[in-house]
CSV table of C-alpha atoms in Angstrom, one decimal:
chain,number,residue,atom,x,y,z
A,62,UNK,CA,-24.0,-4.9,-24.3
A,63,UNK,CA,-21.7,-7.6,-26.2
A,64,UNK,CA,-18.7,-4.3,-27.5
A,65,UNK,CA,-19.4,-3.0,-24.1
A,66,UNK,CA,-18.2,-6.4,-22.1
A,67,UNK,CA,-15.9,-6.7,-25.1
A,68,UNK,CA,-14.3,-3.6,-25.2
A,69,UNK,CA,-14.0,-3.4,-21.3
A,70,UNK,CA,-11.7,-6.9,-21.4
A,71,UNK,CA,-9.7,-5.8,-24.1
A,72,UNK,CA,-8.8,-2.5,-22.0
A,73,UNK,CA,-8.0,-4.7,-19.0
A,74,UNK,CA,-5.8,-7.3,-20.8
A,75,UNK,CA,-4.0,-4.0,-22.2
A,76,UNK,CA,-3.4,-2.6,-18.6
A,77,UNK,CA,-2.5,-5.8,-17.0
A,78,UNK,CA,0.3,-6.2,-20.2
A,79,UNK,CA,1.0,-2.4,-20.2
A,80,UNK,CA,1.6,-2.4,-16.2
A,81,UNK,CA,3.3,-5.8,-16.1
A,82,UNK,CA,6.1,-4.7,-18.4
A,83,UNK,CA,6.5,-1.4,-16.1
A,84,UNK,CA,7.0,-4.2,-13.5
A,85,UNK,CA,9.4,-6.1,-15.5
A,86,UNK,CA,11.7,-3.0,-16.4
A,87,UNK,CA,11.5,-1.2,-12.9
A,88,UNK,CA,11.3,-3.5,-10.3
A,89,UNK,CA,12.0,-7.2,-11.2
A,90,UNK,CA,15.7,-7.3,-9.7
A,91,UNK,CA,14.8,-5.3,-6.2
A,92,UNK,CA,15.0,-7.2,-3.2
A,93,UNK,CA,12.1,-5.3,-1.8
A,94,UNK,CA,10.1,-8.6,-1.7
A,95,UNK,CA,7.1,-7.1,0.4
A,96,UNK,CA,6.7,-4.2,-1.9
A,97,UNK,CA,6.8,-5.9,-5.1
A,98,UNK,CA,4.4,-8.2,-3.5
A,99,UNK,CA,1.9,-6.1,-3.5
A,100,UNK,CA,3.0,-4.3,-6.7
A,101,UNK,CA,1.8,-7.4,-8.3
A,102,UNK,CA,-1.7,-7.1,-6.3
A,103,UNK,CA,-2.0,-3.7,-7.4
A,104,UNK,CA,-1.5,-4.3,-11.1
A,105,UNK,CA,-4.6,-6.9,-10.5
A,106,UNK,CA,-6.6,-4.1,-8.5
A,107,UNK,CA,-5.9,-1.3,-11.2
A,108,UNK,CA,-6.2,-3.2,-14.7
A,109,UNK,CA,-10.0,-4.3,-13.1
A,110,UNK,CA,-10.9,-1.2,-11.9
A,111,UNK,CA,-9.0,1.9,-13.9
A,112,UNK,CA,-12.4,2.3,-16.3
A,113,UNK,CA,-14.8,2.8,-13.6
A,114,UNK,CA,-14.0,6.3,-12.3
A,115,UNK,CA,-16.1,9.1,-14.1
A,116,UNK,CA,-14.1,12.2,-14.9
A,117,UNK,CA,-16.0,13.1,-17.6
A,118,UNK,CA,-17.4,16.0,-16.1
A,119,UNK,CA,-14.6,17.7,-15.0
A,120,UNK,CA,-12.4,17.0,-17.9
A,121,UNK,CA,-15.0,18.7,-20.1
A,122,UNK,CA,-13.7,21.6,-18.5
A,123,UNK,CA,-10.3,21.4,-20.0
A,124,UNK,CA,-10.0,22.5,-24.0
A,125,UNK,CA,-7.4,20.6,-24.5
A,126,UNK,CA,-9.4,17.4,-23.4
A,127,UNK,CA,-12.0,18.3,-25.6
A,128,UNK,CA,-10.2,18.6,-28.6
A,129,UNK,CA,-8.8,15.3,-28.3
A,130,UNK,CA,-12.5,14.2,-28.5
A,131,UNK,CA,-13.2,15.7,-30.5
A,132,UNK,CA,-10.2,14.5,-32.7
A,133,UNK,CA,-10.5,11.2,-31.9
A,134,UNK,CA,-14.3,10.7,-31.8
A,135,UNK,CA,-13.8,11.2,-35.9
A,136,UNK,CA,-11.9,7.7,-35.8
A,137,UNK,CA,-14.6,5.5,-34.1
A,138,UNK,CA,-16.6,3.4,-36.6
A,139,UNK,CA,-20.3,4.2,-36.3
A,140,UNK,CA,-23.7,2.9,-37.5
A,141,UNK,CA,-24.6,4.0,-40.9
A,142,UNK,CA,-28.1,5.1,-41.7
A,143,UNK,CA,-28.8,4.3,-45.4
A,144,UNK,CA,-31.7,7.0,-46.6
A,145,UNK,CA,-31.5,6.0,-50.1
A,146,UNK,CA,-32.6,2.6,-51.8
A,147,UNK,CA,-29.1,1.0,-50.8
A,148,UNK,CA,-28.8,-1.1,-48.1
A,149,UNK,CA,-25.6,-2.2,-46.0
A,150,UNK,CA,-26.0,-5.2,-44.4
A,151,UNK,CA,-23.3,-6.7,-42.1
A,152,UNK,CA,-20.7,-9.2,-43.2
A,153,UNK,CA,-21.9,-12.5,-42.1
A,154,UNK,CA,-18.5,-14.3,-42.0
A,155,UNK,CA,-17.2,-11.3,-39.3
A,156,UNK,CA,-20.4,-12.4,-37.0
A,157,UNK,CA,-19.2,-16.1,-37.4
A,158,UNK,CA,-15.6,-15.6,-36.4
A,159,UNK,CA,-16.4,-13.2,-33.6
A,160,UNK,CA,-18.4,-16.4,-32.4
A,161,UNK,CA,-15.8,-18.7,-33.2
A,162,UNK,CA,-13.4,-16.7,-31.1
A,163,UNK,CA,-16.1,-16.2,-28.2
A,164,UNK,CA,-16.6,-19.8,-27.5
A,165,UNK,CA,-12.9,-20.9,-28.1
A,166,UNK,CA,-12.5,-18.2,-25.3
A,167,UNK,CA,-15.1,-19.7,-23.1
A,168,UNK,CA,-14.2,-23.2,-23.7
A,169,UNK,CA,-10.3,-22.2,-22.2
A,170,UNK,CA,-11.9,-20.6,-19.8
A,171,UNK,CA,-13.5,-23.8,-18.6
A,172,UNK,CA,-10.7,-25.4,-19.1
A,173,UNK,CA,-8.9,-24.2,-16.6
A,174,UNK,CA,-11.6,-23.9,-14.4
A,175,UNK,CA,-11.9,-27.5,-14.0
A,176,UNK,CA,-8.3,-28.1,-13.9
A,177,UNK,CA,-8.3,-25.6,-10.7
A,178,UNK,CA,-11.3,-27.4,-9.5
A,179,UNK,CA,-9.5,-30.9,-9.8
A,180,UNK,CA,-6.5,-29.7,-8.0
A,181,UNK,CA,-8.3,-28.0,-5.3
A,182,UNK,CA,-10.7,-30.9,-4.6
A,183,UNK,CA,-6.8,-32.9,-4.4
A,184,UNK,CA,-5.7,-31.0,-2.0
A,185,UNK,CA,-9.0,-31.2,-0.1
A,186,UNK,CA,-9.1,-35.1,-0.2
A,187,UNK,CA,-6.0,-34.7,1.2
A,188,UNK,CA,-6.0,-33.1,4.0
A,189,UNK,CA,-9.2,-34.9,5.2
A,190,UNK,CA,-7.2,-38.6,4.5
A,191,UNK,CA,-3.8,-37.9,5.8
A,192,UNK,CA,-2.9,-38.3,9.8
A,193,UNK,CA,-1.9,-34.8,11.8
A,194,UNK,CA,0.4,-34.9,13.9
A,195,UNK,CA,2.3,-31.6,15.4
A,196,UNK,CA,5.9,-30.9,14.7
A,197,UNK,CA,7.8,-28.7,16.9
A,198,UNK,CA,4.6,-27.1,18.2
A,199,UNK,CA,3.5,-26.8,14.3
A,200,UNK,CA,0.2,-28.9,13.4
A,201,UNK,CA,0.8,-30.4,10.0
A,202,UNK,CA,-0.8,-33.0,7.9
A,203,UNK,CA,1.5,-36.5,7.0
A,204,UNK,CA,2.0,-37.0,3.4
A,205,UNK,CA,1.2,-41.0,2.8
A,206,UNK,CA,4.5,-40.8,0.7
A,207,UNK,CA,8.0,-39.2,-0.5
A,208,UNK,CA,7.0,-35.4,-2.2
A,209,UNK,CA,7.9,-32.0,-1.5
A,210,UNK,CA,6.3,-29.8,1.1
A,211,UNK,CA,3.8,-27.3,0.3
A,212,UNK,CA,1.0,-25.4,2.5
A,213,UNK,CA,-2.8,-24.1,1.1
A,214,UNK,CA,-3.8,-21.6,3.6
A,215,UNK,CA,-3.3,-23.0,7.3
A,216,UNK,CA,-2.3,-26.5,6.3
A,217,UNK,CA,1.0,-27.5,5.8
A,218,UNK,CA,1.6,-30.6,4.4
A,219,UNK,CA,4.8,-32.9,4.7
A,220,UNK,CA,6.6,-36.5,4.8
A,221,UNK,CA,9.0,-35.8,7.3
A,222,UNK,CA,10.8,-38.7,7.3
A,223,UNK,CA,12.9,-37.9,4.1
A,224,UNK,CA,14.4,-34.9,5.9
A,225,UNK,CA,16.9,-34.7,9.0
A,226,UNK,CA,15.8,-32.5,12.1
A,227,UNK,CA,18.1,-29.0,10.7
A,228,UNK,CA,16.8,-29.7,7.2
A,229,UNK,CA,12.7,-30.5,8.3
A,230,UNK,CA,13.1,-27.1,10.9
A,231,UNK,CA,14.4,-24.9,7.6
A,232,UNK,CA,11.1,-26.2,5.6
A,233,UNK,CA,8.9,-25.8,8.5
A,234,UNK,CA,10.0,-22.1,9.2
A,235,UNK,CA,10.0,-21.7,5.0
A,236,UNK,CA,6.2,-22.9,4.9
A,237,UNK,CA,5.1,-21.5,8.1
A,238,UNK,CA,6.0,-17.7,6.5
A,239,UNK,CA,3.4,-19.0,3.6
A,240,UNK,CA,0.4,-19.1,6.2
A,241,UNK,CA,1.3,-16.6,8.3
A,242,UNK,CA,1.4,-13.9,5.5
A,243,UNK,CA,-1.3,-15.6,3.5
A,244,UNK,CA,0.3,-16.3,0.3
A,245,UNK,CA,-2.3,-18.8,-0.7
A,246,UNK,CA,-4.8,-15.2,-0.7
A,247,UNK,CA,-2.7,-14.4,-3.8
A,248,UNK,CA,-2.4,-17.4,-5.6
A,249,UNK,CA,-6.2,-17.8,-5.7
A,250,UNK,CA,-6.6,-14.3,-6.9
A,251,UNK,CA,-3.4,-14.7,-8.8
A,252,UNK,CA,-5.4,-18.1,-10.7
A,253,UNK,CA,-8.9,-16.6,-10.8
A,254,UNK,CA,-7.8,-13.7,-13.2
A,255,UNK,CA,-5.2,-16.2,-15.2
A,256,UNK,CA,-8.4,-17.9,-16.0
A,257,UNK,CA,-10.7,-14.8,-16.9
A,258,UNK,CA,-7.4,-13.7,-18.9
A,259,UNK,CA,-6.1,-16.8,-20.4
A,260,UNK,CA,-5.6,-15.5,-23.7
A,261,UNK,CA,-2.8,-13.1,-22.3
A,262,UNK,CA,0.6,-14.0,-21.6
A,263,UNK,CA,1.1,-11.3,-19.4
A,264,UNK,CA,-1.6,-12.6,-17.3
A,265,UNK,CA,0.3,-15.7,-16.7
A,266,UNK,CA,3.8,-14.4,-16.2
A,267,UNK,CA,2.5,-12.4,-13.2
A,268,UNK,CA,1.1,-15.4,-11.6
A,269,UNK,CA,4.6,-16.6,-12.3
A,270,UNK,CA,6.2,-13.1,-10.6
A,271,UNK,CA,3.8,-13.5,-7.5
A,272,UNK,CA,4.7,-17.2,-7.0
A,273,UNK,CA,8.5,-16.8,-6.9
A,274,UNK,CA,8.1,-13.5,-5.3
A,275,UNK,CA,6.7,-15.3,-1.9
A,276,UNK,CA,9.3,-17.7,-1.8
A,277,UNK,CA,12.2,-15.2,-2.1
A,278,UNK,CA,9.9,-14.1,0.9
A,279,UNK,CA,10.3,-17.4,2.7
A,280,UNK,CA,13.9,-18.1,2.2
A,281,UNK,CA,14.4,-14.5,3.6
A,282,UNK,CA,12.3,-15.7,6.7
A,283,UNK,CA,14.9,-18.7,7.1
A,284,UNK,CA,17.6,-16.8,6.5
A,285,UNK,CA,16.7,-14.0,8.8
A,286,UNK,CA,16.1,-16.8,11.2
A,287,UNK,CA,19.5,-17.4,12.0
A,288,UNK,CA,20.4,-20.7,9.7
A,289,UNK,CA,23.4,-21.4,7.6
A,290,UNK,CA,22.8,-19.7,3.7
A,291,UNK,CA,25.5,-22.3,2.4
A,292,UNK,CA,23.7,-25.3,3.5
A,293,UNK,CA,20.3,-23.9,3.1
A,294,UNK,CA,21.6,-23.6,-1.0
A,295,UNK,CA,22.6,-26.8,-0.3
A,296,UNK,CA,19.1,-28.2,0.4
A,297,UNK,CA,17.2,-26.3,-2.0
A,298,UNK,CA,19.0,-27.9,-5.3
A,299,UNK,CA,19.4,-31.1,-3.6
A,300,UNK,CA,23.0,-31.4,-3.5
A,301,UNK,CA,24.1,-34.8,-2.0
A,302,UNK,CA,20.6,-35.3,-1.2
A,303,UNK,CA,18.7,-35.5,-4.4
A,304,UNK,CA,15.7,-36.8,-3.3
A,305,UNK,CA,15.2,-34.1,-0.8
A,306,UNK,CA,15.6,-31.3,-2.7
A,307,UNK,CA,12.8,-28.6,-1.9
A,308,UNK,CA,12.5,-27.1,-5.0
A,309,UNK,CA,8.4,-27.8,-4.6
A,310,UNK,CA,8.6,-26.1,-1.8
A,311,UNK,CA,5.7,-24.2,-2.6
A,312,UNK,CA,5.4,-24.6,-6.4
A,313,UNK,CA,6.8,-26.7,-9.2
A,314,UNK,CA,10.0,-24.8,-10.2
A,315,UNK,CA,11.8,-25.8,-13.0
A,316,UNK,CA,15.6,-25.4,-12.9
A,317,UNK,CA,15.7,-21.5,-13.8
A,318,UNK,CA,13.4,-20.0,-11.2
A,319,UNK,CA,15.5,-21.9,-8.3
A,320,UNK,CA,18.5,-20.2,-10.2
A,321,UNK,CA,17.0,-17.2,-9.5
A,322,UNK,CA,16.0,-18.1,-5.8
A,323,UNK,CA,19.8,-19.1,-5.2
A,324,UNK,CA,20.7,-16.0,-6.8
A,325,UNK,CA,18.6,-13.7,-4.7
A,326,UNK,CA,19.4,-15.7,-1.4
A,327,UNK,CA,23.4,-14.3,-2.4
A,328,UNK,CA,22.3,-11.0,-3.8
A,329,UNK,CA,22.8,-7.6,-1.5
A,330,UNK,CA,19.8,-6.1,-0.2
A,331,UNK,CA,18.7,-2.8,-2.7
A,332,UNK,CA,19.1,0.5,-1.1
A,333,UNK,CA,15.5,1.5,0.8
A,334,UNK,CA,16.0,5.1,-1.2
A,335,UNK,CA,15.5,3.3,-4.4
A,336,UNK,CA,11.7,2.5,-2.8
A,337,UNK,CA,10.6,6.0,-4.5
A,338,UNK,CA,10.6,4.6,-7.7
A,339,UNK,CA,7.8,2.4,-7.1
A,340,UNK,CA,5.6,5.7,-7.3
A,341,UNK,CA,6.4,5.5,-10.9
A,342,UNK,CA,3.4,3.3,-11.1
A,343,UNK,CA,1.0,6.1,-10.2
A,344,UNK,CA,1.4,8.1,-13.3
A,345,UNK,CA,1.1,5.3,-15.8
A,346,UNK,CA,-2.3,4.2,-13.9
A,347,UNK,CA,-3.4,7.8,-14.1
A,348,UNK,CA,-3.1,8.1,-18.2
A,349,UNK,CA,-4.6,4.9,-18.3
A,350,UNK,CA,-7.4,6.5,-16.2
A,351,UNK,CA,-7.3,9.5,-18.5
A,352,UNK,CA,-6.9,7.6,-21.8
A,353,UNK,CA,-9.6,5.8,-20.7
A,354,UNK,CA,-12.5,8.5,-19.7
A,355,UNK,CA,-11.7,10.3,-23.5
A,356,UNK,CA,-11.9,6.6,-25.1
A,357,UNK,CA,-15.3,6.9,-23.0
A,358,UNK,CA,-16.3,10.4,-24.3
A,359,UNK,CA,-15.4,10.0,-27.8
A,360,UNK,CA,-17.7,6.6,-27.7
A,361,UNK,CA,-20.3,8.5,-26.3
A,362,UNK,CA,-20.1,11.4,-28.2
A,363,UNK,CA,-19.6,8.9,-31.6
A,364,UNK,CA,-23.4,7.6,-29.9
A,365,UNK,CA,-24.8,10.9,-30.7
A,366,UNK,CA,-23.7,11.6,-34.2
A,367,UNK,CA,-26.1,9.9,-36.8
A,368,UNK,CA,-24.3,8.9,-40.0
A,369,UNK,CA,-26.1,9.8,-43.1
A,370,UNK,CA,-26.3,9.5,-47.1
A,371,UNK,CA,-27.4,11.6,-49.0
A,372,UNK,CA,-30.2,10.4,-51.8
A,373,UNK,CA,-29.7,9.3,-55.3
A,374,UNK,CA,-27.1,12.2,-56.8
A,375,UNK,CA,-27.8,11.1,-60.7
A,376,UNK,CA,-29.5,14.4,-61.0
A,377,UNK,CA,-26.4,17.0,-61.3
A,378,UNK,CA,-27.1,20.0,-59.3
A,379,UNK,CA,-25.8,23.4,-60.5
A,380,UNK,CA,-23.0,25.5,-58.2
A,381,UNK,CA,-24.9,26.7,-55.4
A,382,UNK,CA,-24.6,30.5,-54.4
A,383,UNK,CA,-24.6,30.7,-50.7
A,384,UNK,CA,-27.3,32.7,-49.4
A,385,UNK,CA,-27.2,35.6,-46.6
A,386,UNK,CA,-26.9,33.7,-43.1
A,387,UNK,CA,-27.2,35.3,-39.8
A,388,UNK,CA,-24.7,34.2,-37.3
A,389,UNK,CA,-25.5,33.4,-33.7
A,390,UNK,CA,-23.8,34.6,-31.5
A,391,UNK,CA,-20.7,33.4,-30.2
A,392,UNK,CA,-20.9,32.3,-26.2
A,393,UNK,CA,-19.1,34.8,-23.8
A,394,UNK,CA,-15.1,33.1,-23.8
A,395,UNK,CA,-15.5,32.8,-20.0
A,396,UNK,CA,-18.7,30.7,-20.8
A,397,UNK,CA,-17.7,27.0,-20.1
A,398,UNK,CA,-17.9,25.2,-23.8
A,399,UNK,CA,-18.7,21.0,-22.5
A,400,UNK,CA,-17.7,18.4,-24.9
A,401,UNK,CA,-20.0,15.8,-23.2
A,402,UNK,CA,-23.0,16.8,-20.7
A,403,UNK,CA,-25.5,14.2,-19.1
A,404,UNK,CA,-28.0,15.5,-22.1
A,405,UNK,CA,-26.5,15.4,-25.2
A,406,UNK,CA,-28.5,18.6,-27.6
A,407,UNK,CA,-30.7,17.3,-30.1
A,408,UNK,CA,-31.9,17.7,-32.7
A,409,UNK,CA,-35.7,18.9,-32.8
A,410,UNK,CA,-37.1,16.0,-34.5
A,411,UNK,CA,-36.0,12.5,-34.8
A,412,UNK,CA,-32.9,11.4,-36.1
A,413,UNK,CA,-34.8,10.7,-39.5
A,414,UNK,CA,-36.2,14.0,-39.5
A,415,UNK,CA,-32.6,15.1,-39.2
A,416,UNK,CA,-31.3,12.5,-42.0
A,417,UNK,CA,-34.3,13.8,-43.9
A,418,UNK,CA,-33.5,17.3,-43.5
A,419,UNK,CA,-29.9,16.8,-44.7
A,420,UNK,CA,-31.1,15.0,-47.8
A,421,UNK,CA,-33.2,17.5,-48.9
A,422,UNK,CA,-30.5,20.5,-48.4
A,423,UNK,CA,-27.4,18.6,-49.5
A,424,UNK,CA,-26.5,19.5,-53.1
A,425,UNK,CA,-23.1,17.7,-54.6
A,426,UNK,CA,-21.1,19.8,-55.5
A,427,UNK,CA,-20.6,19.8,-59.8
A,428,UNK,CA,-17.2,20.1,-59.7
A,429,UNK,CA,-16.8,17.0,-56.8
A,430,UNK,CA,-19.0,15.2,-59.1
A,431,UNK,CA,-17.2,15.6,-62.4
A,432,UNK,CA,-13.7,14.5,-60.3
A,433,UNK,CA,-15.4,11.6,-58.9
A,434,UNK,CA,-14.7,12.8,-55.0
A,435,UNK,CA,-16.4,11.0,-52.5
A,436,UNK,CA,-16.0,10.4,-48.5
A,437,UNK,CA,-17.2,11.5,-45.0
A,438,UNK,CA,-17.1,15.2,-43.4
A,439,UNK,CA,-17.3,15.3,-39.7
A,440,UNK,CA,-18.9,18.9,-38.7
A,441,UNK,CA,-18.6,20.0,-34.8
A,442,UNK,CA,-20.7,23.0,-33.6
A,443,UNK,CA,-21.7,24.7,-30.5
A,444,UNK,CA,-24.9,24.4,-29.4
A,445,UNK,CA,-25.6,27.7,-27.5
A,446,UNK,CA,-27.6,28.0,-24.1
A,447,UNK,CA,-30.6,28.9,-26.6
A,448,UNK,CA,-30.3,26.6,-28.8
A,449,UNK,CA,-29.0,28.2,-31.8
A,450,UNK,CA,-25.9,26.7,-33.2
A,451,UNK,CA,-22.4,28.8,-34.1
A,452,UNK,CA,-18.7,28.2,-34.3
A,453,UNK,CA,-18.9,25.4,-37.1
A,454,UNK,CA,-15.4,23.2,-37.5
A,455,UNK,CA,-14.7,20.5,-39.9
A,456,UNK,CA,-13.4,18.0,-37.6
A,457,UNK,CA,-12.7,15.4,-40.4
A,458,UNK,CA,-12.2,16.4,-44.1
A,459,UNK,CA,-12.9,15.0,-47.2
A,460,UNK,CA,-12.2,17.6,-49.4
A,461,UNK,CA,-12.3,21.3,-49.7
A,462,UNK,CA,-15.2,21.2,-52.1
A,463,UNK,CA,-17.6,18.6,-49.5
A,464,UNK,CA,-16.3,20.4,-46.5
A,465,UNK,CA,-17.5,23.6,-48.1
A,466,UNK,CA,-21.4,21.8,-48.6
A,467,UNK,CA,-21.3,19.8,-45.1
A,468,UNK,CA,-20.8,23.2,-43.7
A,469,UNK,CA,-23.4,25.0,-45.5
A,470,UNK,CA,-26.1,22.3,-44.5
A,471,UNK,CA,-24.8,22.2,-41.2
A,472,UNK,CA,-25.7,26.2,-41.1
A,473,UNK,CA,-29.2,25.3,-42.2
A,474,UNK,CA,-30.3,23.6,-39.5
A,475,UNK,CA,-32.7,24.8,-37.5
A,476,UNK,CA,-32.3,25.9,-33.6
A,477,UNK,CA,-31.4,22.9,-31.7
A,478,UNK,CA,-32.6,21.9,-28.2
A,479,UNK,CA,-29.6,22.7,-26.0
A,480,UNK,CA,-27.7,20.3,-23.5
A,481,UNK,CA,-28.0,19.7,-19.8
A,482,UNK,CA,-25.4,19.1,-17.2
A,483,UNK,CA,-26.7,18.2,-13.9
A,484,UNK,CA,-30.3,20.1,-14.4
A,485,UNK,CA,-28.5,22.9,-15.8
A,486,UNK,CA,-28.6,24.2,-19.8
A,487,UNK,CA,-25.2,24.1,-20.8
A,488,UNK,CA,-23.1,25.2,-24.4
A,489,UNK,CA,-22.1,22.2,-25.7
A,490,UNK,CA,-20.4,20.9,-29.0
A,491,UNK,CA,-21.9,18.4,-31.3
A,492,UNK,CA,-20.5,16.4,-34.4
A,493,UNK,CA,-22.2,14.8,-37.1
A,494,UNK,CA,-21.1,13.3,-40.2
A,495,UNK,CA,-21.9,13.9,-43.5
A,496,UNK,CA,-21.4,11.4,-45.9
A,497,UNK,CA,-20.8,12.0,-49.7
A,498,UNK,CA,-21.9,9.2,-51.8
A,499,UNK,CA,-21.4,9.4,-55.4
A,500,UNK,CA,-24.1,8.1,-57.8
A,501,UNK,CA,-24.1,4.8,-59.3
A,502,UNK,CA,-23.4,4.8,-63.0
């Protein structure tokens, strides 16, 4: 349960980083400000939510798929089932680092919840001390002293005696665009998941993107409003005003990001045709979609396999001659062949009856033995409608000389108990892996 939660954050930090670049390199300069709003939201929506779509089914359809299972199932670590006296037991100082990292992630976590909680509960205590008053029809809440604007959902709070009347109507029209298109909505969301992901930069600079993205919103609102771009520059760095400066209009910027706010107020509007390439986002969520379900197949297919070792090999065992084998027969080519079905086959017996049978048939090769050749042969085989087994593949090779044995033992085994899709007995592959362990001298 711990990989599972595990590996499902790891993907998500990879998407959010993955699709955040894509951001970066494709849309960062548009002046699409709506769109790219919810770009950003988007990225959020797909990094959560890309794994849980099941096309397993239907992408066991596809060869191609399958081999890349197939393929990459041979690269997933898996649980090791000792038959012999040996034992492998787990590195202790792994299990203490994992839990080092786990609650240095939790503590940040908490953290920065607590720091949002103090910030909020500010804001809160607040509004419920200041006076309200209504400004040019607007209700807003009366800072008790000198300090940029800002709004949190429907309350807007100011000190509007540091401003003239042009100056405070520009800021009222700049925060009013903040509650009516609900910009606080996606700086919550925006600081719940750079919380959840503080351990990713990426995370953070797309709170970053969101935050200047709504005010390039709002200083198109007052722009679009009719008032002067010169002196509205003028107001937003301060100049001949320094303590009115709006810079906090919504956020703390530093000096950069209201470069980049100045620069965008002077900057032409991008051609609408360029919108298109905003669908460029589409692809790259669909191979993480498709990356993900074979990452998911290759797991589960890794679940079925049973790593074994073969017993104590200090007893050389003399070339073995093949004997006569009958074939199954191969499954019709229009027959569907799944890589993954709701029932895996299995073998008929436990998995130790399997590890058992193995040991007994497995015979190391002399001439492996003399050259000291050792590793792990990953077998794949169909598992026909009937149960009997046919078209036998060494997915992953150790040498000529063990793939030559795992195959032979593979070839052994007994009629297997097919697999099931949806109620239905289906041909499906299997993999297992055969370890060669050399004898202790």
């Amino acid at each position: 349960m711990e990989n599972s939660i595990f590996l499902y954050f790891i993907k998500i930090n990879l998407a959010i980083a993955l699709l955040y670049i894509c951001y970066r390199l494709l849309f960062q300069h548009d002046t699409f400000f709506r769109l790219r709003r919810f770009t950003l939201l988007f990225i959020y929506f797909a990094a959560f939510f890309y794994q849980l779509p099941d096309l397993s089914s239907w992408l066991s359809n596809h060869s191609g798929v399958t081999e890349m299972v197939s393929y990459y199932s041979n690269f997933i670590p898996k649980e090791t089932i000792v038959t012999t006296e040996d034992t492998i037991t787990q590195s202790g100082w792994q299990d203490a680092l994992f839990s080092c990292l786990q609650w240095g992630y939790i503590a940040g976590v908490i953290v920065l919840f607590l720091r949002c909680i103090f910030e909020l509960s500010n804001v809160v205590c607040t509004y419920y001390t200041c006076k309200k008053t209504h400004i040019n029809g607007i209700r807003v809440c009366l800072l008790p002293k000198a300090e940029a604007a800002y709004s949190f959902f429907g309350w807007i709070f100011i000190y509007p005696k540091q401003y003239s009347r042009t100056d405070l109507n520009e800021i009222l029209l700049h925060e009013q665009t903040h509650v009516r298109l609900k910009h606080t909505l996606d700086l919550v969301v925006s600081e719940i998941i750079s919380i959840i992901c503080w351990i990713n930069p990426c995370a953070w600079l797309i709170k970053k993107e969101i935050s200047i993205n709504q005010e390039y919103q709002a200083d198109q609102e007052v722009l679009y409003a009719g008032y002067n771009k010169k002196r509205y520059q003028y107001l937003l760095i301060g100049l001949g005003h320094s303590n009115k400066a709006i810079a906090k209009l919504y956020n703390n910027f530093s000096v950069l990001p209201l470069k980049k706010r100045i620069s965008m107020l002077n900057k032409k509007r991008t051609n609408s045709v360029v919108r298109i390439k905003y669908l460029a986002l589409l692809p790259l969520v669909g191979g993480l979609l498709l990356i993900n379900n074979i990452d998911t197949m290759a797991h589960l297919v890794t679940e079925q396999m049973t790593e074994t070792e073969p017993v104590s090999t200090a007893e050389i065992h003399k070339p073995v001659t093949l004997p006569e084998e009958t074939t199954a027969p191969l499954p019709p080519d229009n027959e569907t062949k799944y890589t993954i079905c709701d029932v895996m086959p299995k073998y008929p017996g436990s998995k130790e009856e399997l590890i058992d049978f193995i040991n007994k048939n497995i015979k190391y090769p002399e001439e492996a033995l003399k050259k000291r050749i050792s590793g792990r042969v990953s077998v794949s085989f169909l598992v026909n409608k009937d149960g009997s087994l046919s078209d036998f593949v060494v997915r992953r090779s150790a040498s000529p000389l063990l793939d030559a044995e795992a195959i032979r033992v593979a070839k052994l085994m007994p009629k297997w108990i097919p697999g099931k899709l949806k109620d239905k007995t289906v041909t499906c592959y299997y993999t297992i892996p055969i370890s060669f362990k050399l004898p202790k001298k």
